[in-house]
Short mmCIF file of C-alpha atoms and ligand atoms in Angstrom, two decimals:
data_model
loop_
_atom_site.label_atom_id
_atom_site.label_comp_id
_atom_site.label_asym_id
_atom_site.label_seq_id
_atom_site.Cartn_x
_atom_site.Cartn_y
_atom_site.Cartn_z
CA MET A 1 21.99 40.70 23.48
CA LYS A 2 19.69 39.32 26.18
CA LEU A 3 20.40 35.60 26.07
CA ASN A 4 20.99 32.99 28.70
CA THR A 5 24.55 32.39 27.65
CA ASN A 6 25.21 29.29 29.72
CA ILE A 7 22.29 27.37 28.32
CA LEU A 8 23.02 28.46 24.81
CA GLU A 9 26.68 27.58 25.10
CA SER A 10 25.96 24.08 26.25
CA ILE A 11 23.41 23.60 23.48
CA LEU A 12 25.93 24.79 20.94
CA GLU A 13 28.64 22.53 22.32
CA SER A 14 26.44 19.51 21.90
CA LEU A 15 25.65 20.29 18.28
CA ASP A 16 27.40 18.61 15.45
CA GLU A 17 26.84 21.66 13.27
CA TYR A 18 28.64 24.68 11.85
CA ILE A 19 26.91 27.53 13.67
CA VAL A 20 27.72 31.13 14.54
CA ILE A 21 25.62 33.64 16.49
CA ILE A 22 26.04 37.38 16.15
CA ASP A 23 24.43 40.37 17.86
CA LYS A 24 22.63 43.15 16.06
CA ASP A 25 25.87 45.09 15.62
CA LEU A 26 27.42 42.15 13.74
CA ASN A 27 29.72 41.13 16.60
CA ILE A 28 30.32 37.41 17.06
CA VAL A 29 28.67 36.20 20.26
CA MET A 30 29.09 32.42 20.04
CA PHE A 31 30.16 29.69 17.65
CA THR A 32 30.55 25.94 17.54
CA GLU A 33 33.84 24.10 17.34
CA LEU A 34 33.01 22.95 13.84
CA PHE A 35 32.37 26.51 12.70
CA LYS A 36 35.79 27.49 14.02
CA ASP A 37 37.45 24.50 12.38
CA PHE A 38 35.89 25.34 9.05
CA PHE A 39 37.91 28.54 8.84
CA GLY A 40 41.16 26.81 9.74
CA GLU A 41 43.92 29.33 10.33
CA LYS A 42 41.61 32.29 10.72
CA ASN A 43 41.38 32.95 14.43
CA ILE A 44 37.77 33.51 15.41
CA LEU A 45 37.18 35.47 18.59
CA ILE A 46 34.11 36.45 20.59
CA GLY A 47 33.36 40.13 20.03
CA GLN A 48 35.04 40.14 16.62
CA LYS A 49 33.09 41.52 13.65
CA ILE A 50 31.59 38.75 11.50
CA ASP A 51 32.61 40.76 8.40
CA ASN A 52 36.23 39.94 9.22
CA ILE A 53 35.50 36.25 8.91
CA ILE A 54 32.89 36.10 6.16
CA TYR A 55 33.41 39.18 4.00
CA ASN A 56 30.31 39.18 1.87
CA ASN A 57 27.74 37.97 4.41
CA ASN A 58 24.10 38.99 4.27
CA PHE A 59 23.45 39.49 7.97
CA LYS A 60 22.61 43.19 7.61
CA LYS A 61 19.96 42.46 5.03
CA VAL A 62 18.66 39.50 7.06
CA MET A 63 18.18 41.63 10.15
CA ALA A 64 16.61 44.50 8.22
CA SER A 65 14.16 42.28 6.36
CA LYS A 66 13.69 39.75 9.21
CA ASP A 67 13.93 37.11 6.54
CA ARG A 68 16.29 34.18 6.21
CA LYS A 69 18.85 34.19 3.38
CA GLU A 70 21.10 31.62 1.82
CA GLN A 71 24.33 32.25 -0.07
CA LEU A 72 27.22 30.25 -1.43
CA LEU A 73 30.38 30.63 0.62
CA ASP A 74 33.49 31.67 -1.31
CA GLU A 75 35.63 30.39 1.54
CA THR A 76 34.84 26.85 0.51
CA LYS A 77 37.69 24.49 -0.05
CA GLU A 78 36.63 21.09 -1.30
CA LYS A 79 32.85 21.12 -0.83
CA ASN A 80 30.09 23.40 -2.02
CA ALA A 81 29.09 25.21 1.17
CA ILE A 82 25.93 27.21 1.69
CA PHE A 83 25.68 29.79 4.44
CA ILE A 84 22.14 30.08 5.86
CA GLN A 85 21.49 33.24 7.85
CA SER A 86 18.37 33.76 9.96
CA PRO A 87 17.39 36.65 12.25
CA ILE A 88 16.84 36.13 16.00
CA ILE A 89 13.66 37.96 16.86
CA GLU A 90 11.99 38.55 20.20
CA ASN A 91 8.75 40.49 20.50
CA ASN A 92 9.21 41.64 16.95
CA ILE A 93 12.61 43.17 17.76
CA VAL A 94 15.73 41.84 16.06
CA LEU A 95 18.31 40.83 18.66
CA GLY A 96 20.88 39.35 16.34
CA ALA A 97 21.22 36.51 13.89
CA VAL A 98 22.29 32.89 13.48
CA GLY A 99 24.44 31.64 10.67
CA LYS A 100 24.73 27.99 9.73
CA ILE A 101 26.93 26.36 7.13
CA VAL A 102 25.57 23.33 5.29
CA PHE A 103 27.10 21.39 2.43
CA GLU A 104 25.28 20.72 -0.77
CA GLU A 105 26.11 17.02 -0.80
CA ASP A 106 24.70 16.74 2.75
CA ILE A 107 21.51 18.40 1.59
CA GLY A 108 21.15 15.75 -1.08
CA LYS A 109 21.84 13.01 1.46
CA ARG A 110 19.35 14.49 3.87
CA GLU A 111 16.67 14.60 1.22
CA ASP A 112 17.22 10.90 0.66
CA GLU A 113 16.97 10.27 4.36
CA ILE A 114 13.76 12.21 4.58
CA VAL A 115 12.29 10.19 1.79
CA ASN A 116 13.43 6.95 3.41
CA ASN A 117 12.35 7.87 6.87
CA SER A 118 9.23 9.87 6.25
CA LEU A 119 6.13 8.28 7.63
CA GLU A 120 4.60 7.64 4.24
CA ASN A 121 7.60 5.69 3.06
CA THR A 122 8.00 3.32 5.95
CA ALA A 123 6.07 0.19 6.74
CA LYS A 124 4.43 0.58 10.13
CA TYR A 125 3.22 -2.93 10.87
CA ASN A 126 4.73 -6.35 11.20
CA PHE A 127 3.47 -9.90 11.59
CA ASN A 128 3.07 -9.45 15.35
CA ASN A 129 0.30 -6.95 14.66
CA LEU A 130 -1.72 -9.55 12.80
CA ILE A 131 -4.31 -11.21 15.03
CA GLY A 132 -6.01 -14.47 14.20
CA LYS A 133 -5.87 -18.11 15.21
CA SER A 134 -8.13 -19.77 12.66
CA ASP A 135 -6.57 -22.33 10.37
CA LYS A 136 -7.51 -20.30 7.30
CA PHE A 137 -5.81 -17.20 8.65
CA ILE A 138 -2.73 -18.99 9.95
CA THR A 139 -2.19 -20.79 6.63
CA CYS A 140 -2.35 -17.48 4.86
CA ILE A 141 0.04 -15.72 7.21
CA ASN A 142 2.49 -18.60 7.10
CA LEU A 143 2.61 -18.27 3.34
CA ALA A 144 3.17 -14.52 3.67
CA LYS A 145 5.99 -15.07 6.17
CA LYS A 146 7.64 -17.62 3.96
CA VAL A 147 7.60 -15.51 0.81
CA SER A 148 8.70 -12.35 2.60
CA LYS A 149 12.28 -13.62 2.41
CA GLY A 150 12.33 -13.70 -1.39
CA ASP A 151 12.09 -11.15 -4.15
CA SER A 152 9.12 -12.36 -6.22
CA ASN A 153 6.20 -10.10 -6.86
CA ILE A 154 3.16 -10.77 -4.71
CA LEU A 155 -0.54 -10.31 -5.27
CA ILE A 156 -2.67 -9.90 -2.16
CA THR A 157 -6.42 -10.26 -2.60
CA GLY A 158 -9.29 -10.22 -0.15
CA GLU A 159 -12.46 -8.32 0.62
CA SER A 160 -12.25 -4.76 1.86
CA GLY A 161 -10.90 -4.52 5.41
CA THR A 162 -9.36 -8.01 5.56
CA GLY A 163 -5.88 -6.63 6.26
CA LYS A 164 -4.21 -6.54 2.84
CA GLU A 165 -2.24 -3.43 3.65
CA LEU A 166 -1.25 -4.77 7.04
CA VAL A 167 0.10 -7.92 5.42
CA ALA A 168 2.03 -5.92 2.80
CA HIS A 169 3.70 -3.85 5.55
CA SER A 170 4.53 -7.03 7.47
CA ILE A 171 6.07 -8.69 4.43
CA HIS A 172 8.32 -5.69 3.84
CA ASN A 173 9.37 -5.55 7.49
CA ALA A 174 10.19 -9.25 7.54
CA SER A 175 12.27 -8.99 4.37
CA LYS A 176 15.89 -8.08 3.81
CA ARG A 177 14.55 -4.82 2.39
CA LYS A 178 13.20 -3.70 5.75
CA ASN A 179 15.62 -0.79 6.15
CA LYS A 180 14.84 0.50 2.69
CA PRO A 181 11.75 2.48 1.68
CA PHE A 182 8.27 1.04 1.61
CA VAL A 183 6.36 3.13 -0.88
CA LYS A 184 2.61 2.79 -1.05
CA ILE A 185 0.73 3.97 -4.08
CA ASN A 186 -3.02 4.11 -4.37
CA CYS A 187 -3.52 3.30 -8.04
CA ALA A 188 -7.09 4.53 -7.93
CA ALA A 189 -5.93 7.96 -6.77
CA ILE A 190 -3.21 8.81 -9.32
CA PRO A 191 -4.74 10.53 -12.35
CA SER A 192 -3.48 8.86 -15.52
CA GLU A 193 -1.97 12.07 -16.88
CA LEU A 194 0.27 12.26 -13.79
CA PHE A 195 1.08 8.57 -13.65
CA GLU A 196 4.33 8.70 -15.60
CA SER A 197 5.77 11.75 -13.88
CA GLU A 198 4.81 10.41 -10.44
CA MET A 199 6.11 6.90 -11.06
CA PHE A 200 9.20 7.68 -13.11
CA GLY A 201 9.96 11.29 -12.13
CA TYR A 202 10.96 14.03 -14.52
CA GLU A 203 14.06 15.94 -15.51
CA GLU A 204 14.67 19.62 -15.03
CA GLY A 205 12.36 21.60 -17.34
CA ALA A 206 10.65 18.47 -18.70
CA PHE A 207 7.40 20.39 -18.94
CA THR A 208 6.03 23.72 -17.83
CA GLY A 209 5.48 23.77 -14.10
CA ALA A 210 8.10 21.08 -13.51
CA LYS A 211 10.29 21.82 -10.50
CA ARG A 212 13.55 23.55 -11.29
CA LYS A 213 15.67 20.58 -10.33
CA GLY A 214 13.43 17.82 -11.62
CA LYS A 215 11.87 15.23 -9.40
CA LYS A 216 12.51 11.65 -8.37
CA GLY A 217 9.85 9.17 -9.40
CA LEU A 218 8.29 6.76 -6.93
CA PHE A 219 10.21 3.84 -8.41
CA GLU A 220 13.48 5.67 -7.79
CA ILE A 221 12.37 6.49 -4.26
CA ALA A 222 11.47 2.85 -3.65
CA ASP A 223 14.78 1.59 -5.04
CA GLY A 224 16.10 -1.24 -2.91
CA GLY A 225 12.79 -1.46 -1.10
CA THR A 226 9.19 -2.47 -1.66
CA MET A 227 6.38 -0.81 -3.55
CA LEU A 228 2.77 -1.50 -2.65
CA LEU A 229 0.48 -0.94 -5.61
CA ASP A 230 -2.81 -0.70 -3.78
CA GLU A 231 -6.12 -1.03 -5.59
CA ILE A 232 -4.31 -2.31 -8.65
CA GLY A 233 -7.68 -3.33 -10.12
CA ASP A 234 -8.45 0.36 -10.62
CA MET A 235 -5.38 1.08 -12.68
CA ASP A 236 -6.04 2.51 -16.10
CA LEU A 237 -5.13 0.25 -19.07
CA ASN A 238 -2.58 2.75 -20.41
CA MET A 239 -0.83 2.84 -17.07
CA GLN A 240 -0.86 -0.94 -16.97
CA VAL A 241 1.23 -1.03 -20.14
CA LYS A 242 3.80 1.32 -18.62
CA LEU A 243 3.92 -0.59 -15.37
CA LEU A 244 4.38 -3.88 -17.19
CA ARG A 245 7.36 -2.45 -19.04
CA VAL A 246 9.07 -1.44 -15.78
CA LEU A 247 8.40 -4.84 -14.23
CA GLN A 248 9.88 -6.57 -17.25
CA GLU A 249 12.92 -4.41 -17.81
CA LYS A 250 13.56 -3.42 -14.19
CA GLU A 251 14.64 0.03 -15.26
CA VAL A 252 13.10 3.47 -15.49
CA SER A 253 13.88 6.73 -17.19
CA ARG A 254 12.55 10.07 -16.09
CA VAL A 255 10.12 12.02 -18.24
CA GLY A 256 12.15 14.38 -20.44
CA GLY A 257 15.44 12.63 -19.71
CA GLY A 258 17.35 10.02 -21.66
CA GLU A 259 19.23 8.34 -18.83
CA VAL A 260 17.98 4.85 -18.03
CA LYS A 261 18.31 3.80 -14.41
CA LYS A 262 18.32 0.23 -13.14
CA ILE A 263 15.97 -0.21 -10.25
CA ASP A 264 15.54 -2.98 -7.72
CA VAL A 265 12.02 -2.81 -6.34
CA ARG A 266 9.85 -5.61 -5.05
CA VAL A 267 6.25 -5.07 -6.07
CA ILE A 268 3.32 -6.10 -3.92
CA ALA A 269 -0.05 -5.50 -5.57
CA ALA A 270 -3.32 -5.51 -3.64
CA THR A 271 -6.95 -5.44 -4.64
CA ASN A 272 -10.39 -6.37 -3.41
CA LYS A 273 -11.58 -6.88 -6.98
CA SER A 274 -11.41 -10.08 -8.98
CA LEU A 275 -8.63 -9.47 -11.48
CA LEU A 276 -9.69 -12.53 -13.46
CA LYS A 277 -13.13 -11.01 -13.91
CA LEU A 278 -11.54 -7.71 -14.93
CA ILE A 279 -9.42 -9.60 -17.47
CA ASP A 280 -12.60 -11.15 -18.89
CA GLU A 281 -14.14 -7.70 -19.15
CA GLY A 282 -11.04 -6.40 -20.93
CA LYS A 283 -10.20 -4.03 -18.10
CA PHE A 284 -7.04 -5.70 -16.89
CA ARG A 285 -4.09 -6.98 -18.90
CA GLU A 286 -3.52 -10.67 -18.62
CA ASP A 287 0.27 -10.34 -19.05
CA LEU A 288 0.44 -7.87 -16.18
CA TYR A 289 -1.69 -10.18 -14.07
CA TYR A 290 0.81 -13.01 -14.51
CA ARG A 291 3.72 -10.68 -13.72
CA LEU A 292 2.12 -9.63 -10.45
CA ASN A 293 0.58 -12.94 -9.49
CA VAL A 294 3.84 -14.83 -8.99
CA ILE A 295 2.76 -15.46 -5.42
CA HIS A 296 -0.88 -15.11 -4.50
CA ILE A 297 -2.07 -14.48 -0.96
CA ASN A 298 -5.82 -14.48 -0.59
CA LEU A 299 -6.94 -13.16 2.80
CA PRO A 300 -10.04 -14.90 4.18
CA SER A 301 -13.13 -12.87 5.00
CA LEU A 302 -14.00 -12.44 8.66
CA LYS A 303 -17.27 -14.34 8.29
CA ASP A 304 -15.27 -17.40 7.26
CA ARG A 305 -13.09 -17.33 10.37
CA LYS A 306 -15.44 -16.60 13.24
CA GLU A 307 -13.02 -17.95 15.81
CA ASP A 308 -10.83 -14.92 15.13
CA ILE A 309 -13.54 -12.48 16.19
CA GLU A 310 -12.95 -12.86 19.90
CA PRO A 311 -9.15 -12.40 19.86
CA LEU A 312 -9.58 -9.51 17.41
CA CYS A 313 -12.06 -7.86 19.79
CA ASP A 314 -9.67 -8.27 22.72
CA MET A 315 -6.88 -6.65 20.75
CA LEU A 316 -9.11 -3.85 19.45
CA ILE A 317 -10.49 -3.08 22.91
CA LYS A 318 -6.96 -2.89 24.29
CA ASN A 319 -5.77 -0.58 21.50
CA ILE A 320 -8.79 1.69 21.50
CA CYS A 321 -8.73 2.03 25.30
CA GLU A 322 -5.05 2.91 25.17
CA LYS A 323 -5.65 5.45 22.44
CA TYR A 324 -8.42 7.27 24.31
CA GLY A 325 -7.20 6.64 27.84
CA VAL A 326 -10.36 4.82 28.90
CA TYR A 327 -11.07 1.40 30.38
CA CYS A 328 -13.27 -1.43 29.14
CA LYS A 329 -13.46 -4.86 30.71
CA GLY A 330 -14.42 -6.73 27.57
CA THR A 331 -17.51 -8.07 25.86
CA SER A 332 -20.48 -9.83 27.43
CA LYS A 333 -21.18 -13.40 26.28
CA GLU A 334 -24.37 -12.35 24.50
CA ALA A 335 -22.67 -9.44 22.74
CA MET A 336 -19.86 -11.75 21.60
CA LYS A 337 -22.45 -14.16 20.25
CA CYS A 338 -24.01 -11.33 18.24
CA LEU A 339 -20.61 -10.35 16.86
CA GLU A 340 -19.85 -13.92 15.91
CA GLU A 341 -23.16 -14.38 14.12
CA TYR A 342 -22.81 -11.29 11.96
CA ASN A 343 -21.60 -11.53 8.34
CA TRP A 344 -19.08 -8.62 8.44
CA PRO A 345 -19.14 -7.21 4.90
CA GLY A 346 -16.53 -4.63 6.02
CA ASN A 347 -14.40 -7.24 7.80
CA VAL A 348 -11.86 -6.20 10.46
CA ARG A 349 -12.21 -2.51 9.63
CA GLN A 350 -15.93 -2.70 10.35
CA LEU A 351 -15.29 -4.64 13.57
CA GLU A 352 -12.84 -1.92 14.59
CA ASN A 353 -15.47 0.80 14.07
CA ILE A 354 -18.13 -1.12 15.95
CA ILE A 355 -15.91 -1.78 18.94
CA GLU A 356 -14.86 1.86 19.07
CA ARG A 357 -18.50 2.93 18.95
CA ALA A 358 -19.42 0.45 21.71
CA ILE A 359 -16.59 1.67 23.96
CA ASN A 360 -18.06 5.15 23.68
CA LEU A 361 -21.43 3.85 24.84
CA ILE A 362 -20.54 1.53 27.74
CA ASP A 363 -22.03 2.09 31.19
CA GLU A 364 -20.38 2.14 34.61
CA ASP A 365 -19.80 -1.61 34.54
CA VAL A 366 -17.40 -0.97 31.59
CA LEU A 367 -18.62 -4.03 29.72
CA ILE A 368 -19.70 -4.09 26.07
CA LYS A 369 -23.21 -5.53 25.97
CA THR A 370 -25.60 -6.30 23.14
CA LYS A 371 -27.35 -2.95 23.58
CA HIS A 372 -24.09 -1.16 22.72
CA LEU A 373 -23.97 -2.80 19.31
CA PRO A 374 -25.60 -1.25 16.25
CA GLU A 375 -29.12 -2.31 15.39
CA GLN A 376 -28.10 -4.06 12.18
CA ILE A 377 -25.88 -6.50 14.09
CA ILE A 378 -28.47 -7.35 16.74
CA GLU A 379 -31.14 -7.68 14.09
CA TYR A 380 -28.98 -9.94 11.97
CA LYS A 381 -28.53 -12.31 14.87
CA ASN A 382 -32.24 -12.34 15.71
CA VAL A 383 -33.35 -13.09 12.22
CA LYS A 384 -30.58 -15.50 11.46
CA THR A 385 -30.10 -17.48 14.62
CA VAL A 386 -33.58 -17.40 16.08
CA PHE A 387 -35.41 -18.25 12.91
CA LEU A 388 -33.54 -19.26 9.81
CA GLU A 389 -31.29 -21.77 11.50
CA GLN A 390 -34.25 -23.75 12.75
CA GLY A 391 -35.65 -25.23 9.57
CA THR A 392 -37.26 -24.30 6.30
CA LEU A 393 -38.40 -20.82 5.37
CA LYS A 394 -42.00 -21.85 6.08
CA ASP A 395 -41.05 -23.05 9.59
CA SER A 396 -39.12 -19.85 10.18
CA VAL A 397 -41.94 -17.60 9.05
CA GLU A 398 -44.38 -19.49 11.26
CA LYS A 399 -42.03 -19.24 14.20
CA LEU A 400 -41.62 -15.53 13.59
CA GLU A 401 -45.40 -15.11 13.36
CA LYS A 402 -45.95 -17.00 16.60
CA THR A 403 -43.25 -15.00 18.42
CA LEU A 404 -44.68 -11.69 17.19
CA ILE A 405 -48.20 -12.60 18.32
CA ILE A 406 -47.00 -13.73 21.77
CA GLN A 407 -44.90 -10.57 22.15
CA THR A 408 -47.75 -8.27 21.05
CA LEU A 409 -50.24 -9.94 23.38
CA LYS A 410 -47.77 -9.47 26.21
CA ASP A 411 -47.30 -5.80 25.32
CA VAL A 412 -51.05 -5.12 25.46
CA ARG A 413 -51.57 -7.33 28.52
CA GLY A 414 -53.71 -9.87 26.66
CA ASN A 415 -56.13 -7.35 25.12
CA LYS A 416 -56.98 -9.21 21.87
CA ASN A 417 -58.68 -6.24 20.21
CA LYS A 418 -55.60 -4.09 20.64
CA ALA A 419 -53.29 -6.91 19.59
CA ALA A 420 -55.31 -7.60 16.42
CA ASN A 421 -55.15 -3.90 15.60
CA ILE A 422 -51.41 -3.66 16.04
CA LEU A 423 -50.82 -6.81 13.99
CA GLY A 424 -53.22 -5.72 11.24
CA LEU A 425 -55.46 -8.75 11.74
CA SER A 426 -59.21 -9.10 12.26
CA ARG A 427 -60.27 -10.32 15.69
CA ALA A 428 -61.33 -13.63 14.11
CA GLY A 429 -58.04 -13.87 12.23
CA LEU A 430 -56.09 -13.42 15.46
CA TYR A 431 -58.16 -16.11 17.19
CA LYS A 432 -57.48 -18.54 14.36
CA LYS A 433 -53.74 -18.04 14.69
CA ILE A 434 -53.83 -18.28 18.48
CA GLU A 435 -55.53 -21.63 18.09
CA ARG A 436 -53.20 -22.82 15.35
CA TYR A 437 -50.05 -21.99 17.29
CA SER A 438 -51.57 -23.18 20.60
CA ILE A 439 -50.74 -19.84 22.18
CA LYS A 440 -51.79 -19.63 25.77
CA THR A 441 -53.64 -16.41 26.47
CA ASN A 442 -54.67 -14.81 29.80
N1 ATP B 1 -5.57 -9.77 11.26
C1 ATP B 1 -5.64 -8.51 11.71
N2 ATP B 1 -5.22 -8.24 12.94
C2 ATP B 1 -5.30 -6.99 13.41
N3 ATP B 1 -5.80 -5.96 12.75
C3 ATP B 1 -6.25 -6.16 11.52
C4 ATP B 1 -6.19 -7.45 10.93
N4 ATP B 1 -6.70 -7.36 9.69
C5 ATP B 1 -7.05 -6.09 9.52
N5 ATP B 1 -6.79 -5.34 10.60
C6 ATP B 1 -7.09 -3.92 10.78
O1 ATP B 1 -8.22 -3.64 9.99
C7 ATP B 1 -8.08 -2.42 9.28
C8 ATP B 1 -8.16 -2.66 7.80
O2 ATP B 1 -6.99 -3.32 7.36
P1 ATP B 1 -6.30 -2.98 5.96
O3 ATP B 1 -6.28 -1.51 5.74
O4 ATP B 1 -5.02 -3.69 5.92
O5 ATP B 1 -7.38 -3.66 5.01
P2 ATP B 1 -7.41 -3.77 3.42
O6 ATP B 1 -7.61 -5.20 3.13
O7 ATP B 1 -6.24 -3.10 2.85
O8 ATP B 1 -8.77 -3.01 3.09
P3 ATP B 1 -9.19 -2.20 1.73
O9 ATP B 1 -9.41 -3.21 0.65
O10 ATP B 1 -10.48 -1.55 2.12
O11 ATP B 1 -8.09 -1.26 1.45
C9 ATP B 1 -6.77 -1.82 9.72
O12 ATP B 1 -7.00 -0.87 10.71
C10 ATP B 1 -6.00 -3.00 10.25
O13 ATP B 1 -5.15 -2.57 11.27
MG1 MG B 2 -6.10 -1.36 1.68
#
């Protein structure tokens, strides 16, 4: 077999695994210490036939079919061992095969680890990721920090993009549950007919199509950790009843299975809807609301904490530049003014998008200027700061009219006929306004 033996040997030595390698004639080429130990008294030698060690192996079949195979090992003493055999193929030619012994209990453990460590089930952010210096924001975050130590359920509210998910992650990571799973569920996305089986799991053969071995529910997966019920306001009333029961009894049983399991899960619910309004409309259960709303964190909208816009921009510019490997110096004073004047219906998420867009548009001076901001933001500032903040609507309209006339006259170099045309006025009408607003012409 054409293999770089030295490299392979050192790789094998470093592995904490039960591995054997054979050539295409079923001769043993290499093995790990653990593999040798597994067979105890049997003396394993290089060049020996694998059949002498593992009588009923499947290597022949594996090499013929070029497919991996698993079998239970009879040689097993105390544990249930599975022998996984895979072909070694180069340029479509079978050179030999690898055999690996794994233990069933380790497989179970590993599955748990995967669930605990998989990206979806870990909280990515912590309080250091939260930017803001306004009193409103700081008060809110201090409350979140304080309650992260306890076990009470938490309700996080706030407009879309205010950072509800970020805060939920941070709470989990600041809690004693931080090394346990953080399971996020989008309540709006789980169809009600799947709710029970997803949340509580199901037993083997609970219904047609159920996996052979049954499946853990999300509550079981989150055991010991935190569950974020996102968009709780969109949860179906039937599901609300079932959720309430779990929160009250702190136990679940799988669909199709009698065994009741105690669970220890801290629930954080989040929504951008008014649950009180939903209760009034009969769309949300009041009893569930009180269960979830033990601690309430209401995240302020960005328009109510304008002093956070600048530090948020700095952080966003830094992150976006890092992500794309580009450079941006910052924001011009005028552009910052525009950003601070805007009302931000999409909050920090919208700010993020706008900064990313601007970074794509900057010129050689690598500075974000007003012209790199979307029209709606520039316009908002013009209308709001130039006019509305300077008096009554009548004053503002007059000021706007005067500005438009001056600007149009400038554009047409004082030609009153052209200006009247553009503005949709008669020549006499334009003259009247010029006089009224004391506009200097020529
Ligand atoms: N204070 C903050 N500091 C830094 N980044 C923030 C802050 N608040 C929000 N963000 C960022 O804004 C984006 C939106 O935040 P998040 O997803 O937590 O909002 P949300 O309130 O859950 O929104 P939705 O209601 O739409 O789900 C994320 O990319 C997040 O990183
Ligand atoms: Mg969210």
